[in-house]
Coordinates of C-alpha atoms in Angstrom, one line a residue:
M34 CA 50.5 -28.0 -1.7
D35 CA 48.6 -26.5 -4.7
L36 CA 46.0 -24.1 -3.6
V37 CA 44.3 -21.5 -5.7
L38 CA 42.8 -18.4 -4.0
E39 CA 39.8 -16.8 -5.5
P40 CA 40.4 -13.3 -6.9
G41 CA 39.5 -10.3 -4.6
G42 CA 38.3 -10.4 -1.0
E43 CA 39.9 -10.5 2.4
K44 CA 43.0 -12.7 2.4
T45 CA 42.3 -14.7 5.6
L46 CA 38.8 -15.7 4.3
L47 CA 40.2 -16.7 0.9
V48 CA 42.8 -18.9 2.5
Y49 CA 40.2 -20.5 4.8
R50 CA 37.9 -21.2 1.8
A51 CA 40.6 -22.7 -0.3
L52 CA 41.8 -25.0 2.5
R53 CA 38.3 -26.1 3.4
R54 CA 37.4 -26.8 -0.2
A55 CA 40.6 -29.0 -0.6
I56 CA 39.6 -30.9 2.6
V57 CA 36.0 -31.5 1.6
D58 CA 36.7 -32.6 -2.0
G59 CA 39.4 -35.0 -0.8
R60 CA 42.5 -33.3 -2.3
L61 CA 43.8 -33.1 1.3
P62 CA 43.2 -36.5 2.7
V63 CA 42.8 -37.4 6.4
S64 CA 46.1 -37.3 8.4
H65 CA 47.8 -35.2 5.7
R66 CA 50.3 -32.8 7.3
L67 CA 49.8 -29.2 6.3
P68 CA 52.9 -27.0 5.6
P69 CA 54.0 -24.6 8.3
T70 CA 52.2 -21.3 8.3
R71 CA 55.3 -19.4 7.2
A72 CA 55.9 -21.7 4.2
L73 CA 52.3 -21.6 3.0
A74 CA 52.1 -17.8 3.4
A75 CA 55.1 -17.5 1.2
D76 CA 53.6 -19.8 -1.4
L77 CA 50.3 -18.0 -1.5
G78 CA 51.8 -14.5 -1.3
V79 CA 49.8 -13.5 1.8
S80 CA 50.8 -12.7 5.4
R81 CA 51.6 -15.3 7.9
G82 CA 48.8 -13.9 10.1
S83 CA 46.2 -14.7 7.4
V84 CA 47.3 -18.3 7.3
T85 CA 47.5 -18.7 11.1
T86 CA 44.0 -17.3 11.5
A87 CA 42.7 -19.7 8.8
Y88 CA 44.3 -22.7 10.4
E89 CA 42.8 -21.7 13.8
R90 CA 39.3 -21.4 12.4
L91 CA 39.6 -24.8 10.7
V92 CA 40.8 -26.4 13.9
A93 CA 37.8 -24.9 15.8
E94 CA 35.4 -26.2 13.2
G95 CA 37.0 -29.7 13.3
Y96 CA 38.6 -29.8 9.9
L97 CA 42.1 -29.7 11.2
V98 CA 43.8 -30.9 14.4
S99 CA 46.9 -29.2 15.9
R100 CA 49.6 -31.4 17.6
V101 CA 52.1 -29.5 19.7
G102 CA 55.6 -30.1 18.4
S103 CA 54.4 -32.0 15.4
G104 CA 52.3 -29.8 13.2
T105 CA 48.8 -29.4 11.8
Y106 CA 46.9 -32.3 10.2
V107 CA 43.7 -32.9 8.4
A108 CA 41.2 -34.4 10.8
L109 CA 38.5 -37.0 10.2
V110 CA 35.3 -35.2 9.3
P111 CA 32.4 -37.7 9.4
D112 CA 29.9 -35.5 7.8
A113 CA 32.1 -34.1 5.0
P114 CA 30.8 -35.0 1.6
G115 CA 33.0 -37.2 -0.7
P116 CA 34.3 -36.3 -4.1
R117 CA 31.7 -35.0 -6.4
R118 CA 30.3 -37.7 -8.7
A119 CA 27.8 -37.5 -11.5
A120 CA 24.4 -39.1 -10.8
A121 CA 24.9 -41.2 -13.9
D122 CA 27.9 -42.0 -16.1
P123 CA 27.2 -40.0 -19.3
L124 CA 30.4 -40.8 -21.2
R125 CA 30.6 -43.8 -23.4
P126 CA 33.2 -44.9 -26.0
R127 CA 32.5 -44.1 -29.6
R128 CA 32.6 -47.9 -30.3
P129 CA 33.2 -50.9 -28.0
L130 CA 36.9 -51.7 -27.4
T131 CA 38.1 -55.0 -26.0
L132 CA 41.0 -55.1 -23.6
R133 CA 42.9 -58.3 -24.2
P134 CA 44.8 -59.9 -21.3
T135 CA 48.6 -59.6 -21.7
S136 CA 51.1 -62.3 -20.9
D137 CA 52.3 -60.2 -17.9
E138 CA 48.9 -60.4 -16.4
Q139 CA 48.7 -64.2 -16.6
P140 CA 50.3 -66.6 -14.1
V141 CA 53.3 -68.4 -15.5
P142 CA 52.0 -71.9 -16.3
R143 CA 53.9 -75.1 -15.6
Y144 CA 54.0 -75.8 -19.4
D145 CA 54.1 -72.6 -21.3
F146 CA 52.6 -72.7 -24.9
R147 CA 51.6 -69.1 -25.1
T148 CA 52.3 -67.6 -28.6
G149 CA 54.5 -64.6 -29.3
V150 CA 56.4 -64.8 -26.0
P151 CA 60.1 -65.3 -26.3
D152 CA 62.2 -67.0 -23.6
A153 CA 63.8 -64.1 -21.6
T154 CA 66.3 -66.5 -19.9
L155 CA 68.1 -66.6 -23.3
F156 CA 68.7 -62.9 -23.4
P157 CA 72.1 -61.4 -22.4
F158 CA 70.9 -59.1 -19.7
D159 CA 74.3 -58.3 -18.3
T160 CA 75.5 -57.0 -21.7
W161 CA 72.3 -55.0 -22.2
R162 CA 72.4 -53.5 -18.8
R163 CA 76.0 -52.2 -19.4
L164 CA 74.9 -50.7 -22.8
V165 CA 71.9 -48.9 -21.3
A166 CA 73.9 -47.6 -18.3
A167 CA 76.4 -46.1 -20.6
E168 CA 73.6 -44.1 -22.4
I169 CA 71.9 -42.9 -19.2
R170 CA 74.3 -40.1 -18.2
I171 CA 74.4 -36.4 -18.4
G172 CA 76.7 -36.2 -21.4
A173 CA 74.8 -38.8 -23.6
N174 CA 71.8 -38.2 -25.9
S175 CA 71.0 -34.6 -24.8
P176 CA 68.8 -35.7 -21.9
G177 CA 67.5 -32.2 -21.4
T178 CA 66.0 -31.9 -24.9
Y179 CA 63.2 -33.5 -26.8
A180 CA 64.3 -36.1 -29.4
A181 CA 63.5 -36.6 -33.0
P182 CA 60.1 -38.3 -33.6
A183 CA 61.5 -40.6 -36.3
G184 CA 64.0 -42.1 -33.8
H185 CA 67.6 -41.9 -32.8
P186 CA 69.8 -41.4 -35.9
A187 CA 72.3 -44.1 -34.8
L188 CA 69.5 -46.7 -34.4
R189 CA 67.9 -45.9 -37.7
A190 CA 71.3 -46.3 -39.4
A191 CA 72.0 -49.6 -37.5
I192 CA 68.7 -51.1 -38.5
A193 CA 69.3 -50.2 -42.2
R194 CA 72.6 -52.0 -42.1
Y195 CA 71.2 -54.9 -40.2
L196 CA 68.4 -55.5 -42.6
G197 CA 70.8 -55.3 -45.5
V198 CA 72.7 -58.3 -44.0
S199 CA 69.9 -60.3 -42.5
R200 CA 67.1 -59.8 -45.0
S201 CA 68.9 -58.5 -48.1
V202 CA 66.8 -55.3 -47.9
R203 CA 68.5 -52.2 -49.4
V204 CA 67.5 -49.2 -47.4
T205 CA 69.0 -46.1 -45.8
A206 CA 68.5 -44.5 -42.4
D207 CA 66.1 -42.1 -44.0
D208 CA 63.7 -44.9 -44.8
V209 CA 63.4 -46.0 -41.1
V210 CA 61.0 -44.7 -38.6
I211 CA 61.3 -46.1 -35.0
T212 CA 58.1 -47.2 -33.3
N213 CA 57.0 -48.7 -30.0
G214 CA 56.4 -52.1 -31.7
T215 CA 54.3 -53.4 -34.5
Q216 CA 50.9 -52.4 -33.0
H217 CA 52.1 -48.8 -32.7
A218 CA 53.4 -49.0 -36.3
L219 CA 50.0 -50.1 -37.6
D220 CA 48.3 -47.3 -35.7
L221 CA 50.7 -44.7 -37.3
I222 CA 50.2 -46.1 -40.8
A223 CA 46.5 -46.2 -40.4
R224 CA 46.4 -42.6 -39.2
V225 CA 48.5 -41.4 -42.1
L226 CA 46.8 -43.4 -44.9
L227 CA 43.2 -44.2 -43.9
R228 CA 39.9 -42.4 -43.3
P229 CA 36.9 -43.8 -41.4
G230 CA 35.0 -46.0 -43.8
D231 CA 38.0 -47.1 -45.9
V232 CA 38.2 -50.8 -46.8
V233 CA 41.0 -52.7 -45.2
A234 CA 41.8 -56.4 -46.0
V235 CA 43.3 -58.7 -43.5
E236 CA 44.3 -62.4 -43.6
D237 CA 41.6 -64.8 -42.3
P238 CA 42.6 -66.5 -40.1
G239 CA 45.0 -63.8 -39.1
Y240 CA 46.4 -61.6 -36.4
P241 CA 43.4 -60.4 -34.3
P242 CA 45.0 -57.2 -32.8
A243 CA 45.5 -55.8 -36.3
R244 CA 41.9 -56.4 -37.3
M245 CA 40.7 -54.9 -34.0
L246 CA 42.9 -51.8 -34.5
F247 CA 41.6 -51.0 -38.0
E248 CA 38.0 -51.5 -36.8
A249 CA 38.6 -49.2 -33.8
L250 CA 39.7 -46.5 -36.3
G251 CA 36.4 -46.8 -38.2
C252 CA 37.6 -48.8 -41.1
R253 CA 35.6 -51.5 -42.9
V254 CA 37.7 -54.6 -42.3
T255 CA 37.3 -57.6 -44.6
G256 CA 38.8 -61.0 -44.0
V257 CA 40.5 -62.6 -47.0
P258 CA 41.1 -66.4 -47.0
V259 CA 44.6 -67.9 -46.9
D260 CA 45.6 -71.0 -48.9
E261 CA 48.8 -73.0 -49.3
E262 CA 50.4 -70.1 -51.2
G263 CA 49.3 -67.4 -48.8
L264 CA 46.7 -64.6 -49.1
V265 CA 44.3 -65.3 -51.9
V266 CA 44.7 -62.1 -54.0
T267 CA 41.7 -62.8 -56.2
A268 CA 39.5 -62.6 -53.1
L269 CA 40.5 -59.1 -52.2
P270 CA 37.5 -56.8 -51.9
A271 CA 36.7 -54.0 -54.4
G272 CA 37.8 -50.5 -53.3
C273 CA 40.3 -51.9 -50.9
R274 CA 42.7 -49.1 -49.7
L275 CA 45.1 -51.2 -47.5
V276 CA 46.1 -54.9 -47.2
Y277 CA 47.7 -56.2 -44.0
A278 CA 49.7 -59.5 -44.5
T279 CA 52.3 -61.6 -42.8
P280 CA 54.0 -63.1 -45.9
S281 CA 57.2 -64.4 -44.3
H282 CA 55.5 -66.5 -41.7
Q283 CA 51.7 -66.3 -42.0
F284 CA 50.0 -65.8 -38.6
P285 CA 48.7 -68.2 -37.4
L286 CA 49.0 -70.9 -40.0
G287 CA 52.8 -70.5 -40.4
R288 CA 53.1 -70.9 -44.2
P289 CA 55.3 -68.4 -46.2
M290 CA 53.6 -66.7 -49.1
S291 CA 54.9 -68.1 -52.4
L292 CA 57.0 -65.9 -54.7
A293 CA 54.2 -66.1 -57.4
R294 CA 51.6 -64.9 -54.9
R295 CA 53.9 -62.1 -53.7
R296 CA 54.3 -60.8 -57.2
E297 CA 50.5 -61.2 -57.8
L298 CA 49.8 -59.1 -54.7
L299 CA 52.3 -56.4 -55.7
E300 CA 50.7 -56.2 -59.2
W301 CA 47.3 -55.9 -57.6
A302 CA 48.4 -53.1 -55.3
R303 CA 50.1 -51.2 -58.2
G304 CA 47.0 -51.5 -60.4
R305 CA 44.6 -50.2 -57.7
A306 CA 46.7 -47.5 -56.0
A307 CA 46.5 -49.5 -52.7
A308 CA 49.1 -50.0 -49.9
V309 CA 50.4 -53.2 -48.4
I310 CA 51.7 -53.6 -44.9
E311 CA 54.2 -56.4 -44.6
D312 CA 54.4 -57.5 -41.0
D313 CA 57.7 -59.4 -40.6
Y314 CA 57.2 -60.2 -37.0
D315 CA 59.5 -63.2 -36.3
S316 CA 61.4 -64.2 -39.5
E317 CA 64.7 -64.0 -37.8
F318 CA 64.2 -67.5 -36.4
R319 CA 64.3 -69.8 -39.4
F320 CA 64.9 -73.5 -39.0
E321 CA 65.3 -74.6 -42.6
A322 CA 65.8 -72.8 -45.9
R323 CA 66.7 -69.1 -46.3
P324 CA 63.5 -66.9 -46.5
L325 CA 62.1 -65.6 -49.7
E326 CA 62.7 -62.0 -50.6
P327 CA 60.5 -59.6 -48.6
L328 CA 57.6 -57.9 -50.4
Y329 CA 59.5 -54.7 -49.7
S330 CA 62.5 -55.8 -51.8
L331 CA 60.3 -57.0 -54.7
D332 CA 58.2 -53.8 -54.7
T333 CA 59.2 -51.4 -57.5
A334 CA 56.1 -49.1 -57.2
G335 CA 56.5 -47.9 -53.6
R336 CA 53.3 -49.7 -52.4
V337 CA 54.8 -51.7 -49.5
I338 CA 55.3 -50.5 -45.9
Y339 CA 57.5 -53.0 -44.0
A340 CA 57.0 -53.4 -40.2
G341 CA 59.5 -55.0 -38.0
T342 CA 59.9 -55.5 -34.2
F343 CA 62.4 -56.5 -31.6
S344 CA 59.8 -58.0 -29.3
K345 CA 60.5 -61.5 -30.6
S346 CA 64.2 -61.3 -31.4
M347 CA 65.0 -59.5 -28.1
L348 CA 62.3 -58.7 -25.5
P349 CA 58.7 -57.4 -25.6
S350 CA 59.5 -55.0 -22.7
L351 CA 61.8 -53.0 -24.9
R352 CA 58.8 -51.7 -26.8
T353 CA 60.8 -51.0 -29.9
G354 CA 60.1 -51.7 -33.5
F355 CA 60.4 -49.9 -36.8
V356 CA 58.8 -49.3 -40.2
L357 CA 60.3 -48.8 -43.6
V358 CA 58.3 -46.2 -45.4
P359 CA 58.3 -44.9 -49.0
P360 CA 59.7 -41.4 -49.4
G361 CA 56.3 -39.9 -49.9
L362 CA 55.2 -41.0 -46.4
R363 CA 58.4 -40.2 -44.4
A364 CA 57.4 -36.7 -43.1
A365 CA 53.8 -37.7 -42.4
M366 CA 54.9 -40.8 -40.4
A367 CA 57.3 -38.7 -38.3
A368 CA 54.6 -36.1 -37.8
A369 CA 52.0 -38.7 -36.8
R370 CA 54.4 -40.0 -34.1
Q371 CA 55.2 -36.5 -32.9
L372 CA 51.5 -35.8 -32.5
G373 CA 50.9 -39.0 -30.7
D374 CA 53.6 -40.0 -28.1
G375 CA 56.2 -37.5 -29.3
Y376 CA 59.3 -39.8 -29.5
G377 CA 60.8 -43.0 -28.0
S378 CA 63.4 -43.4 -25.3
P379 CA 66.8 -42.0 -26.6
P380 CA 68.9 -44.1 -24.1
I381 CA 67.2 -47.3 -25.1
Q382 CA 67.4 -46.6 -28.8
A383 CA 71.1 -45.6 -28.5
A384 CA 71.9 -48.7 -26.5
L385 CA 70.1 -50.8 -29.1
A386 CA 72.1 -49.2 -31.9
R387 CA 75.3 -50.3 -30.2
F388 CA 73.8 -53.8 -29.5
I389 CA 73.2 -54.2 -33.3
D390 CA 76.4 -52.6 -34.6
D391 CA 78.6 -54.6 -32.2
G392 CA 77.1 -57.8 -33.6
R393 CA 75.4 -58.7 -30.3
L394 CA 72.0 -58.9 -31.8
A395 CA 73.1 -61.3 -34.5
R396 CA 74.9 -63.5 -32.0
H397 CA 71.8 -63.6 -29.7
V398 CA 69.5 -64.5 -32.6
R399 CA 71.9 -67.4 -33.6
R400 CA 72.1 -68.7 -30.0
A401 CA 68.4 -68.4 -29.3
G402 CA 67.5 -69.7 -32.7
K403 CA 69.3 -73.0 -32.1
E404 CA 67.3 -73.5 -28.8
Y405 CA 64.0 -72.5 -30.4
A406 CA 64.7 -74.9 -33.3
R407 CA 65.0 -77.8 -30.8
R408 CA 61.8 -76.8 -29.0
H409 CA 60.0 -76.3 -32.3
A410 CA 61.0 -79.9 -33.3
R411 CA 59.7 -81.3 -30.0
I412 CA 56.4 -79.5 -30.4
V413 CA 56.0 -80.8 -34.0
A414 CA 56.8 -84.3 -32.9
A415 CA 54.3 -84.2 -30.1
L416 CA 51.5 -82.8 -32.2
S417 CA 52.2 -85.2 -35.1
G418 CA 51.6 -88.1 -32.7
M419 CA 48.1 -86.9 -31.8
P420 CA 45.2 -88.5 -33.7
G421 CA 43.0 -86.3 -35.8
L422 CA 45.5 -83.4 -36.1
E423 CA 47.2 -82.1 -39.2
V424 CA 50.4 -80.3 -38.3
L425 CA 51.0 -77.5 -40.8
P426 CA 54.5 -77.1 -42.2
S427 CA 56.4 -74.2 -40.7
A428 CA 60.1 -73.4 -41.2
A429 CA 60.3 -70.3 -39.0
G430 CA 59.0 -68.5 -36.0
L431 CA 57.9 -69.1 -32.5
H432 CA 54.7 -71.1 -32.9
V433 CA 53.4 -74.3 -34.5
T434 CA 49.8 -74.7 -35.8
A435 CA 47.8 -77.9 -36.2
L436 CA 44.3 -78.2 -37.7
L437 CA 41.6 -80.6 -36.7
R438 CA 40.8 -83.1 -39.4
A439 CA 37.1 -83.4 -40.4
G440 CA 35.2 -85.7 -38.1
S441 CA 37.9 -85.8 -35.5
A442 CA 37.5 -84.8 -31.8
A443 CA 39.8 -82.2 -30.4
P444 CA 42.6 -83.9 -28.5
W445 CA 43.7 -80.8 -26.6
S446 CA 42.8 -79.8 -23.1
P447 CA 39.7 -77.6 -22.7
R448 CA 41.6 -75.2 -20.5
P449 CA 41.5 -71.5 -21.6
P450 CA 44.5 -70.2 -23.6
Q451 CA 45.4 -67.7 -20.8
Q452 CA 46.5 -70.6 -18.7
G453 CA 49.4 -71.2 -21.1
W454 CA 47.7 -73.8 -23.2
P455 CA 47.5 -73.7 -27.0
W456 CA 45.6 -70.8 -28.6
R457 CA 42.5 -72.0 -30.5
I458 CA 42.1 -70.6 -34.0
W459 CA 39.0 -70.3 -36.1
P460 CA 38.7 -68.2 -39.2
A461 CA 36.3 -65.2 -38.8
T462 CA 34.4 -66.3 -41.9
P463 CA 33.1 -69.7 -43.0
P464 CA 34.2 -72.4 -43.6
R465 CA 35.6 -72.6 -40.1
T466 CA 38.2 -75.3 -39.4
P467 CA 39.2 -75.4 -35.8
G468 CA 42.9 -75.6 -34.9
S469 CA 45.5 -75.2 -32.3
C470 CA 48.4 -72.6 -32.3
S471 CA 51.1 -73.6 -29.9
G472 CA 53.9 -71.3 -28.8
S473 CA 57.2 -73.0 -28.9
A474 CA 59.7 -70.4 -27.6
R475 CA 58.9 -71.1 -23.9
S476 CA 57.7 -74.7 -24.2
T477 CA 59.8 -75.9 -21.3
R478 CA 58.6 -77.1 -17.9
R479 CA 58.6 -74.4 -15.3

């Protein structure tokens, strides 16, 4: 029990006041059993007699009740005031923030078309459990110390090797900073590169949480239209400091950015001393041709920051992702993480390093990818048969998008998207063409 005695004064009175104050303000709730007088006296550094006398006075006043052979308990005090509360709530957020419902807070629907949610039944839990168990022991990962903010060295090296094979990206462990997923990566990048009032460009339509994050940090966010080749570079705003894009699988339209448009964006960034965030959130799951080279690989001027995540290829609950940062930002990114949440979980990161290096991640992606391809094809066939819908071509990822043709009535159910039905999309700026973004990874009957 944590009691603080006021300095000076008679010890019995000080113990009495401290106990009474803890009972009145609710820190000692009704029916709470107080420690024996000898134990509390030793904790407070006073005589046992002082504590005994304080207990007896509080019993006499009705704050405590003594039960023979059981102990002393906090009594119900009807007239005791509750915890102190301000007459009004004076604290307000600097700007309104919207809490979005998560997939875990939603009931599992009979037909699950939620976007960005992988099928956990395909994941090799038995293998993962053994790997994690091996890393949670006294001799592994120095559990009594604080870990490096940039991440477990073995995981950073494993990611560098994995990207070299899967995405033809040439990096070393020094280029990798481990994060708690893409949203965490965006927050770290913004804190390192941006000031309130800086102009940030995002795709429109695009990924809402990215826009909301930059706005929450005080940036001026501008939506930039997307056409058949990707982000329209000529529409980027003047004075733009940062561009956020999903070139491998544009969210939510699904098209990849053309090679010509990628080069145009890199040239634009080089000429204006701007940075580009490449969010490669689910390109592991490709159903047709091999993906185009990432912006990061094409970049020769050090303008691209590549963000990846294991939330789609493995599980969102792992809360693990990474960023590839230019040399000039490495120390700042690690420092930003250290100032925020310190570091990630060493056992999870060490287990993930083994999962990657043993080839288990690649095997899981191949196995899950085959099943996702079948589900993707079924969703495309179903949407293609609906009148008034234009199904957009998509050769990768865990969702399919269809746009409503002009003059057509929406054929989908009016149920809200949190019930597992397709997510509605409208660009933030005119012209607004309504559409439906259907998750395909969990599109099986429950």
